[in-house]
JSON list of C-alpha atoms in Angstrom, two decimals:
[
{"chain": "A", "resi": 1, "resn": "UNK", "atom": "CA", "xyz": [-155.41, -163.17, -163.13]},
{"chain": "A", "resi": 2, "resn": "UNK", "atom": "CA", "xyz": [-156.24, -166.42, -164.92]},
{"chain": "A", "resi": 3, "resn": "UNK", "atom": "CA", "xyz": [-159.88, -165.40, -165.17]},
{"chain": "A", "resi": 4, "resn": "UNK", "atom": "CA", "xyz": [-158.93, -162.05, -166.78]},
{"chain": "A", "resi": 5, "resn": "UNK", "atom": "CA", "xyz": [-156.94, -163.88, -169.46]},
{"chain": "A", "resi": 6, "resn": "UNK", "atom": "CA", "xyz": [-159.93, -166.13, -170.16]},
{"chain": "A", "resi": 7, "resn": "UNK", "atom": "CA", "xyz": [-162.21, -163.07, -170.37]},
{"chain": "A", "resi": 8, "resn": "UNK", "atom": "CA", "xyz": [-159.88, -161.32, -172.84]},
{"chain": "A", "resi": 9, "resn": "UNK", "atom": "CA", "xyz": [-159.57, -164.45, -174.99]},
{"chain": "A", "resi": 10, "resn": "UNK", "atom": "CA", "xyz": [-163.38, -164.73, -174.95]},
{"chain": "A", "resi": 11, "resn": "UNK", "atom": "CA", "xyz": [-163.72, -161.09, -176.01]},
{"chain": "A", "resi": 12, "resn": "UNK", "atom": "CA", "xyz": [-161.27, -161.61, -178.88]},
{"chain": "A", "resi": 13, "resn": "UNK", "atom": "CA", "xyz": [-163.13, -164.73, -180.03]},
{"chain": "A", "resi": 14, "resn": "UNK", "atom": "CA", "xyz": [-166.39, -162.78, -179.75]},
{"chain": "A", "resi": 15, "resn": "UNK", "atom": "CA", "xyz": [-164.96, -160.06, -182.01]},
{"chain": "A", "resi": 16, "resn": "UNK", "atom": "CA", "xyz": [-163.99, -162.70, -184.58]},
{"chain": "A", "resi": 17, "resn": "UNK", "atom": "CA", "xyz": [-167.46, -164.26, -184.35]},
{"chain": "A", "resi": 18, "resn": "UNK", "atom": "CA", "xyz": [-169.09, -160.84, -184.78]},
{"chain": "A", "resi": 19, "resn": "UNK", "atom": "CA", "xyz": [-166.98, -160.16, -187.86]},
{"chain": "A", "resi": 20, "resn": "UNK", "atom": "CA", "xyz": [-167.93, -163.51, -189.39]},
{"chain": "A", "resi": 21, "resn": "UNK", "atom": "CA", "xyz": [-171.59, -162.94, -188.49]},
{"chain": "A", "resi": 22, "resn": "UNK", "atom": "CA", "xyz": [-171.61, -159.45, -189.94]},
{"chain": "A", "resi": 23, "resn": "UNK", "atom": "CA", "xyz": [-169.69, -160.40, -193.09]},
{"chain": "A", "resi": 24, "resn": "UNK", "atom": "CA", "xyz": [-171.71, -163.53, -193.85]},
{"chain": "A", "resi": 25, "resn": "UNK", "atom": "CA", "xyz": [-175.15, -163.62, -192.23]},
{"chain": "A", "resi": 26, "resn": "UNK", "atom": "CA", "xyz": [-176.01, -159.93, -192.28]},
{"chain": "A", "resi": 27, "resn": "UNK", "atom": "CA", "xyz": [-174.84, -159.52, -195.86]},
{"chain": "A", "resi": 28, "resn": "UNK", "atom": "CA", "xyz": [-177.85, -161.71, -196.77]},
{"chain": "A", "resi": 29, "resn": "UNK", "atom": "CA", "xyz": [-180.20, -160.25, -194.18]},
{"chain": "A", "resi": 30, "resn": "UNK", "atom": "CA", "xyz": [-180.30, -156.53, -194.92]},
{"chain": "A", "resi": 31, "resn": "UNK", "atom": "CA", "xyz": [-182.92, -153.82, -194.93]},
{"chain": "A", "resi": 32, "resn": "UNK", "atom": "CA", "xyz": [-182.60, -151.79, -198.15]},
{"chain": "A", "resi": 33, "resn": "UNK", "atom": "CA", "xyz": [-179.03, -153.03, -198.43]},
{"chain": "A", "resi": 34, "resn": "UNK", "atom": "CA", "xyz": [-178.14, -151.72, -194.95]},
{"chain": "A", "resi": 35, "resn": "UNK", "atom": "CA", "xyz": [-176.63, -153.98, -192.28]},
{"chain": "A", "resi": 36, "resn": "UNK", "atom": "CA", "xyz": [-176.46, -153.42, -188.54]},
{"chain": "A", "resi": 37, "resn": "UNK", "atom": "CA", "xyz": [-173.16, -152.39, -187.03]},
{"chain": "A", "resi": 38, "resn": "UNK", "atom": "CA", "xyz": [-172.54, -155.05, -184.42]},
{"chain": "A", "resi": 39, "resn": "UNK", "atom": "CA", "xyz": [-169.14, -153.62, -183.53]},
{"chain": "A", "resi": 40, "resn": "UNK", "atom": "CA", "xyz": [-170.72, -150.46, -182.11]},
{"chain": "A", "resi": 41, "resn": "UNK", "atom": "CA", "xyz": [-172.84, -152.60, -179.76]},
{"chain": "A", "resi": 42, "resn": "UNK", "atom": "CA", "xyz": [-169.83, -154.80, -178.92]},
{"chain": "A", "resi": 43, "resn": "UNK", "atom": "CA", "xyz": [-167.50, -151.91, -178.03]},
{"chain": "A", "resi": 44, "resn": "UNK", "atom": "CA", "xyz": [-170.28, -150.10, -176.17]},
{"chain": "A", "resi": 45, "resn": "UNK", "atom": "CA", "xyz": [-170.88, -153.09, -173.91]},
{"chain": "A", "resi": 46, "resn": "UNK", "atom": "CA", "xyz": [-167.17, -153.66, -173.32]},
{"chain": "A", "resi": 47, "resn": "UNK", "atom": "CA", "xyz": [-166.85, -150.03, -172.27]},
{"chain": "A", "resi": 48, "resn": "UNK", "atom": "CA", "xyz": [-169.92, -150.24, -170.05]},
{"chain": "A", "resi": 49, "resn": "UNK", "atom": "CA", "xyz": [-168.96, -153.40, -168.21]},
{"chain": "A", "resi": 50, "resn": "UNK", "atom": "CA", "xyz": [-165.15, -153.24, -168.34]},
{"chain": "A", "resi": 51, "resn": "UNK", "atom": "CA", "xyz": [-162.74, -150.70, -166.92]},
{"chain": "A", "resi": 52, "resn": "UNK", "atom": "CA", "xyz": [-162.51, -147.06, -168.02]},
{"chain": "A", "resi": 53, "resn": "UNK", "atom": "CA", "xyz": [-159.82, -147.77, -170.59]},
{"chain": "A", "resi": 54, "resn": "UNK", "atom": "CA", "xyz": [-160.89, -151.26, -171.65]},
{"chain": "A", "resi": 55, "resn": "UNK", "atom": "CA", "xyz": [-163.60, -150.08, -174.04]},
{"chain": "A", "resi": 56, "resn": "UNK", "atom": "CA", "xyz": [-161.32, -147.48, -175.60]},
{"chain": "A", "resi": 57, "resn": "UNK", "atom": "CA", "xyz": [-158.45, -149.94, -176.07]},
{"chain": "A", "resi": 58, "resn": "UNK", "atom": "CA", "xyz": [-160.71, -152.61, -177.58]},
{"chain": "A", "resi": 59, "resn": "UNK", "atom": "CA", "xyz": [-162.34, -149.94, -179.77]},
{"chain": "A", "resi": 60, "resn": "UNK", "atom": "CA", "xyz": [-158.98, -148.77, -181.08]},
{"chain": "A", "resi": 61, "resn": "UNK", "atom": "CA", "xyz": [-157.68, -152.30, -181.72]},
{"chain": "A", "resi": 62, "resn": "UNK", "atom": "CA", "xyz": [-160.86, -153.57, -183.37]},
{"chain": "A", "resi": 63, "resn": "UNK", "atom": "CA", "xyz": [-161.12, -150.32, -185.33]},
{"chain": "A", "resi": 64, "resn": "UNK", "atom": "CA", "xyz": [-157.56, -150.62, -186.66]},
{"chain": "A", "resi": 65, "resn": "UNK", "atom": "CA", "xyz": [-158.21, -154.23, -187.68]},
{"chain": "A", "resi": 66, "resn": "UNK", "atom": "CA", "xyz": [-161.43, -153.22, -189.44]},
{"chain": "A", "resi": 67, "resn": "UNK", "atom": "CA", "xyz": [-159.58, -150.39, -191.16]},
{"chain": "A", "resi": 68, "resn": "UNK", "atom": "CA", "xyz": [-157.08, -152.88, -192.54]},
{"chain": "A", "resi": 69, "resn": "UNK", "atom": "CA", "xyz": [-159.79, -155.33, -193.61]},
{"chain": "A", "resi": 70, "resn": "UNK", "atom": "CA", "xyz": [-162.63, -153.06, -194.78]},
{"chain": "A", "resi": 71, "resn": "UNK", "atom": "CA", "xyz": [-161.54, -149.47, -194.91]},
{"chain": "A", "resi": 72, "resn": "UNK", "atom": "CA", "xyz": [-160.05, -147.39, -197.63]},
{"chain": "A", "resi": 73, "resn": "UNK", "atom": "CA", "xyz": [-158.21, -145.11, -195.21]},
{"chain": "A", "resi": 74, "resn": "UNK", "atom": "CA", "xyz": [-156.59, -146.22, -191.96]},
{"chain": "A", "resi": 75, "resn": "UNK", "atom": "CA", "xyz": [-158.10, -144.52, -188.94]},
{"chain": "A", "resi": 76, "resn": "UNK", "atom": "CA", "xyz": [-161.77, -144.03, -189.74]},
{"chain": "A", "resi": 77, "resn": "UNK", "atom": "CA", "xyz": [-163.06, -147.11, -187.87]},
{"chain": "A", "resi": 78, "resn": "UNK", "atom": "CA", "xyz": [-160.30, -146.76, -185.30]},
{"chain": "A", "resi": 79, "resn": "UNK", "atom": "CA", "xyz": [-161.29, -143.23, -184.31]},
{"chain": "A", "resi": 80, "resn": "UNK", "atom": "CA", "xyz": [-165.01, -144.05, -184.35]},
{"chain": "A", "resi": 81, "resn": "UNK", "atom": "CA", "xyz": [-164.85, -147.21, -182.27]},
{"chain": "A", "resi": 82, "resn": "UNK", "atom": "CA", "xyz": [-162.24, -145.72, -179.92]},
{"chain": "A", "resi": 83, "resn": "UNK", "atom": "CA", "xyz": [-164.62, -142.82, -179.30]},
{"chain": "A", "resi": 84, "resn": "UNK", "atom": "CA", "xyz": [-167.49, -145.24, -178.66]},
{"chain": "A", "resi": 85, "resn": "UNK", "atom": "CA", "xyz": [-165.37, -147.08, -176.07]},
{"chain": "A", "resi": 86, "resn": "UNK", "atom": "CA", "xyz": [-164.51, -143.79, -174.37]},
{"chain": "A", "resi": 87, "resn": "UNK", "atom": "CA", "xyz": [-168.15, -142.68, -174.51]},
{"chain": "A", "resi": 88, "resn": "UNK", "atom": "CA", "xyz": [-169.22, -145.97, -172.92]},
{"chain": "A", "resi": 89, "resn": "UNK", "atom": "CA", "xyz": [-167.03, -145.23, -169.89]},
{"chain": "A", "resi": 90, "resn": "UNK", "atom": "CA", "xyz": [-168.81, -141.89, -169.52]},
{"chain": "A", "resi": 91, "resn": "UNK", "atom": "CA", "xyz": [-172.18, -143.61, -169.86]},
{"chain": "A", "resi": 92, "resn": "UNK", "atom": "CA", "xyz": [-171.12, -146.14, -167.20]},
{"chain": "A", "resi": 93, "resn": "UNK", "atom": "CA", "xyz": [-170.45, -143.37, -164.69]},
{"chain": "A", "resi": 94, "resn": "UNK", "atom": "CA", "xyz": [-173.65, -141.45, -165.34]},
{"chain": "A", "resi": 95, "resn": "UNK", "atom": "CA", "xyz": [-176.34, -144.01, -166.20]},
{"chain": "A", "resi": 96, "resn": "UNK", "atom": "CA", "xyz": [-177.65, -147.37, -165.00]},
{"chain": "A", "resi": 97, "resn": "UNK", "atom": "CA", "xyz": [-176.98, -150.53, -167.00]},
{"chain": "A", "resi": 98, "resn": "UNK", "atom": "CA", "xyz": [-179.97, -152.31, -165.49]},
{"chain": "A", "resi": 99, "resn": "UNK", "atom": "CA", "xyz": [-182.63, -150.53, -167.53]},
{"chain": "A", "resi": 100, "resn": "UNK", "atom": "CA", "xyz": [-183.29, -151.68, -171.09]},
{"chain": "A", "resi": 101, "resn": "UNK", "atom": "CA", "xyz": [-184.57, -148.23, -172.02]},
{"chain": "A", "resi": 102, "resn": "UNK", "atom": "CA", "xyz": [-181.31, -146.63, -170.88]},
{"chain": "A", "resi": 103, "resn": "UNK", "atom": "CA", "xyz": [-179.29, -149.20, -172.84]},
{"chain": "A", "resi": 104, "resn": "UNK", "atom": "CA", "xyz": [-181.45, -148.58, -175.89]},
{"chain": "A", "resi": 105, "resn": "UNK", "atom": "CA", "xyz": [-180.82, -144.84, -175.66]},
{"chain": "A", "resi": 106, "resn": "UNK", "atom": "CA", "xyz": [-177.07, -145.53, -175.30]},
{"chain": "A", "resi": 107, "resn": "UNK", "atom": "CA", "xyz": [-177.14, -147.69, -178.44]},
{"chain": "A", "resi": 108, "resn": "UNK", "atom": "CA", "xyz": [-179.02, -144.98, -180.36]},
{"chain": "A", "resi": 109, "resn": "UNK", "atom": "CA", "xyz": [-176.52, -142.30, -179.30]},
{"chain": "A", "resi": 110, "resn": "UNK", "atom": "CA", "xyz": [-173.47, -144.51, -179.91]},
{"chain": "A", "resi": 111, "resn": "UNK", "atom": "CA", "xyz": [-174.66, -145.61, -183.35]},
{"chain": "A", "resi": 112, "resn": "UNK", "atom": "CA", "xyz": [-175.50, -142.04, -184.36]},
{"chain": "A", "resi": 113, "resn": "UNK", "atom": "CA", "xyz": [-172.14, -140.70, -183.15]},
{"chain": "A", "resi": 114, "resn": "UNK", "atom": "CA", "xyz": [-170.21, -143.47, -184.89]},
{"chain": "A", "resi": 115, "resn": "UNK", "atom": "CA", "xyz": [-172.02, -143.06, -188.20]},
{"chain": "A", "resi": 116, "resn": "UNK", "atom": "CA", "xyz": [-171.86, -139.25, -188.20]},
{"chain": "A", "resi": 117, "resn": "UNK", "atom": "CA", "xyz": [-168.17, -139.29, -187.31]},
{"chain": "A", "resi": 118, "resn": "UNK", "atom": "CA", "xyz": [-167.28, -141.92, -189.89]},
{"chain": "A", "resi": 119, "resn": "UNK", "atom": "CA", "xyz": [-169.32, -140.06, -192.53]},
{"chain": "A", "resi": 120, "resn": "UNK", "atom": "CA", "xyz": [-167.48, -136.80, -191.75]},
{"chain": "A", "resi": 121, "resn": "UNK", "atom": "CA", "xyz": [-164.08, -138.51, -191.75]},
{"chain": "A", "resi": 122, "resn": "UNK", "atom": "CA", "xyz": [-164.85, -140.19, -195.07]},
{"chain": "A", "resi": 123, "resn": "UNK", "atom": "CA", "xyz": [-165.88, -136.78, -196.44]},
{"chain": "A", "resi": 124, "resn": "UNK", "atom": "CA", "xyz": [-162.62, -135.21, -195.27]},
{"chain": "A", "resi": 125, "resn": "UNK", "atom": "CA", "xyz": [-160.16, -137.99, -196.16]},
{"chain": "A", "resi": 126, "resn": "UNK", "atom": "CA", "xyz": [-161.76, -139.68, -199.15]},
{"chain": "A", "resi": 127, "resn": "UNK", "atom": "CA", "xyz": [-163.58, -136.61, -200.54]},
{"chain": "A", "resi": 128, "resn": "UNK", "atom": "CA", "xyz": [-166.84, -138.54, -200.49]},
{"chain": "A", "resi": 129, "resn": "UNK", "atom": "CA", "xyz": [-169.83, -136.63, -201.80]},
{"chain": "A", "resi": 130, "resn": "UNK", "atom": "CA", "xyz": [-172.39, -135.46, -199.24]},
{"chain": "A", "resi": 131, "resn": "UNK", "atom": "CA", "xyz": [-175.84, -136.96, -199.68]},
{"chain": "A", "resi": 132, "resn": "UNK", "atom": "CA", "xyz": [-177.86, -135.96, -196.62]},
{"chain": "A", "resi": 133, "resn": "UNK", "atom": "CA", "xyz": [-181.10, -137.81, -197.40]},
{"chain": "A", "resi": 134, "resn": "UNK", "atom": "CA", "xyz": [-179.28, -141.05, -198.21]},
{"chain": "A", "resi": 135, "resn": "UNK", "atom": "CA", "xyz": [-177.19, -140.70, -195.04]},
{"chain": "A", "resi": 136, "resn": "UNK", "atom": "CA", "xyz": [-180.27, -140.10, -192.87]},
{"chain": "A", "resi": 137, "resn": "UNK", "atom": "CA", "xyz": [-181.94, -143.19, -194.37]},
{"chain": "A", "resi": 138, "resn": "UNK", "atom": "CA", "xyz": [-178.86, -145.30, -193.64]},
{"chain": "A", "resi": 139, "resn": "UNK", "atom": "CA", "xyz": [-178.58, -143.88, -190.11]},
{"chain": "A", "resi": 140, "resn": "UNK", "atom": "CA", "xyz": [-182.23, -144.51, -189.21]},
{"chain": "A", "resi": 141, "resn": "UNK", "atom": "CA", "xyz": [-182.27, -148.07, -190.56]},
{"chain": "A", "resi": 142, "resn": "UNK", "atom": "CA", "xyz": [-178.97, -148.90, -188.84]},
{"chain": "A", "resi": 143, "resn": "UNK", "atom": "CA", "xyz": [-180.21, -147.49, -185.52]},
{"chain": "A", "resi": 144, "resn": "UNK", "atom": "CA", "xyz": [-183.42, -149.54, -185.76]},
{"chain": "A", "resi": 145, "resn": "UNK", "atom": "CA", "xyz": [-181.42, -152.65, -186.68]},
{"chain": "A", "resi": 146, "resn": "UNK", "atom": "CA", "xyz": [-179.01, -152.13, -183.75]},
{"chain": "A", "resi": 147, "resn": "UNK", "atom": "CA", "xyz": [-181.94, -151.53, -181.37]},
{"chain": "A", "resi": 148, "resn": "UNK", "atom": "CA", "xyz": [-183.65, -154.76, -182.39]},
{"chain": "A", "resi": 149, "resn": "UNK", "atom": "CA", "xyz": [-180.44, -156.73, -181.91]},
{"chain": "A", "resi": 150, "resn": "UNK", "atom": "CA", "xyz": [-179.81, -155.05, -178.55]},
{"chain": "A", "resi": 151, "resn": "UNK", "atom": "CA", "xyz": [-183.29, -155.94, -177.32]},
{"chain": "A", "resi": 152, "resn": "UNK", "atom": "CA", "xyz": [-182.84, -159.56, -178.40]},
{"chain": "A", "resi": 153, "resn": "UNK", "atom": "CA", "xyz": [-179.30, -159.98, -177.07]},
{"chain": "A", "resi": 154, "resn": "UNK", "atom": "CA", "xyz": [-179.59, -157.83, -173.93]},
{"chain": "A", "resi": 155, "resn": "UNK", "atom": "CA", "xyz": [-180.08, -160.66, -171.37]},
{"chain": "A", "resi": 156, "resn": "UNK", "atom": "CA", "xyz": [-177.04, -162.55, -172.69]},
{"chain": "A", "resi": 157, "resn": "UNK", "atom": "CA", "xyz": [-174.90, -159.42, -172.89]},
{"chain": "A", "resi": 158, "resn": "UNK", "atom": "CA", "xyz": [-175.95, -158.32, -169.41]},
{"chain": "A", "resi": 159, "resn": "UNK", "atom": "CA", "xyz": [-175.11, -161.70, -167.89]},
{"chain": "A", "resi": 160, "resn": "UNK", "atom": "CA", "xyz": [-171.68, -161.82, -169.56]},
{"chain": "A", "resi": 161, "resn": "UNK", "atom": "CA", "xyz": [-171.13, -158.14, -168.82]},
{"chain": "A", "resi": 162, "resn": "UNK", "atom": "CA", "xyz": [-171.70, -158.50, -165.10]},
{"chain": "A", "resi": 163, "resn": "UNK", "atom": "CA", "xyz": [-169.20, -161.34, -164.92]},
{"chain": "A", "resi": 164, "resn": "UNK", "atom": "CA", "xyz": [-166.65, -159.08, -166.67]},
{"chain": "A", "resi": 165, "resn": "UNK", "atom": "CA", "xyz": [-167.54, -156.23, -164.33]},
{"chain": "A", "resi": 166, "resn": "UNK", "atom": "CA", "xyz": [-167.16, -158.40, -161.23]},
{"chain": "A", "resi": 167, "resn": "UNK", "atom": "CA", "xyz": [-163.70, -159.50, -162.31]},
{"chain": "A", "resi": 168, "resn": "UNK", "atom": "CA", "xyz": [-162.33, -156.18, -163.51]},
{"chain": "A", "resi": 169, "resn": "UNK", "atom": "CA", "xyz": [-163.96, -153.60, -161.28]},
{"chain": "A", "resi": 170, "resn": "UNK", "atom": "CA", "xyz": [-163.80, -155.62, -158.07]},
{"chain": "A", "resi": 171, "resn": "UNK", "atom": "CA", "xyz": [-166.66, -153.84, -156.35]},
{"chain": "A", "resi": 172, "resn": "UNK", "atom": "CA", "xyz": [-166.21, -155.74, -153.11]},
{"chain": "A", "resi": 173, "resn": "UNK", "atom": "CA", "xyz": [-166.97, -153.75, -150.01]},
{"chain": "A", "resi": 174, "resn": "UNK", "atom": "CA", "xyz": [-164.73, -154.45, -147.07]},
{"chain": "A", "resi": 175, "resn": "UNK", "atom": "CA", "xyz": [-166.20, -153.38, -143.80]},
{"chain": "A", "resi": 176, "resn": "UNK", "atom": "CA", "xyz": [-164.15, -152.72, -140.74]},
{"chain": "A", "resi": 177, "resn": "UNK", "atom": "CA", "xyz": [-165.55, -153.47, -137.35]},
{"chain": "A", "resi": 178, "resn": "UNK", "atom": "CA", "xyz": [-164.44, -151.46, -134.33]}
]
């Protein structure tokens, strides 16, 4: 129980660090004014290595906080990141986390779903104008950015992720001898 509290505190501190990193460092280091979305990667990995509901809960909480801090309407980031956390639980059941290629495909799909969903929600709630070519440019650059960061950070994330998985999923096999 004590280890789970430490893991959750570490995840909260990681979210704060990611926000500071994204708000400060990546605002200087952009490609055509486009930053990576580290929160998609963060929620995806929590959903992959945590329990079925852990990714969704963290996605909803982080999304609501981002809506308060960054958003113009409450719910856009919340719905998007909550869906990514839920999607990560589905990915966890159906795909292996040991392959970098599989993780890269998961990041591509998660980033695309998040961006498309947030774009549609902004169109519905804020009456944002549709600019398909600009959106595709943003989507492609953000996917490439997220892929590069995933490739660089994958060993660290995998190591931390397996320690979370060992604590929360408790995959111990108890054999019974007759």
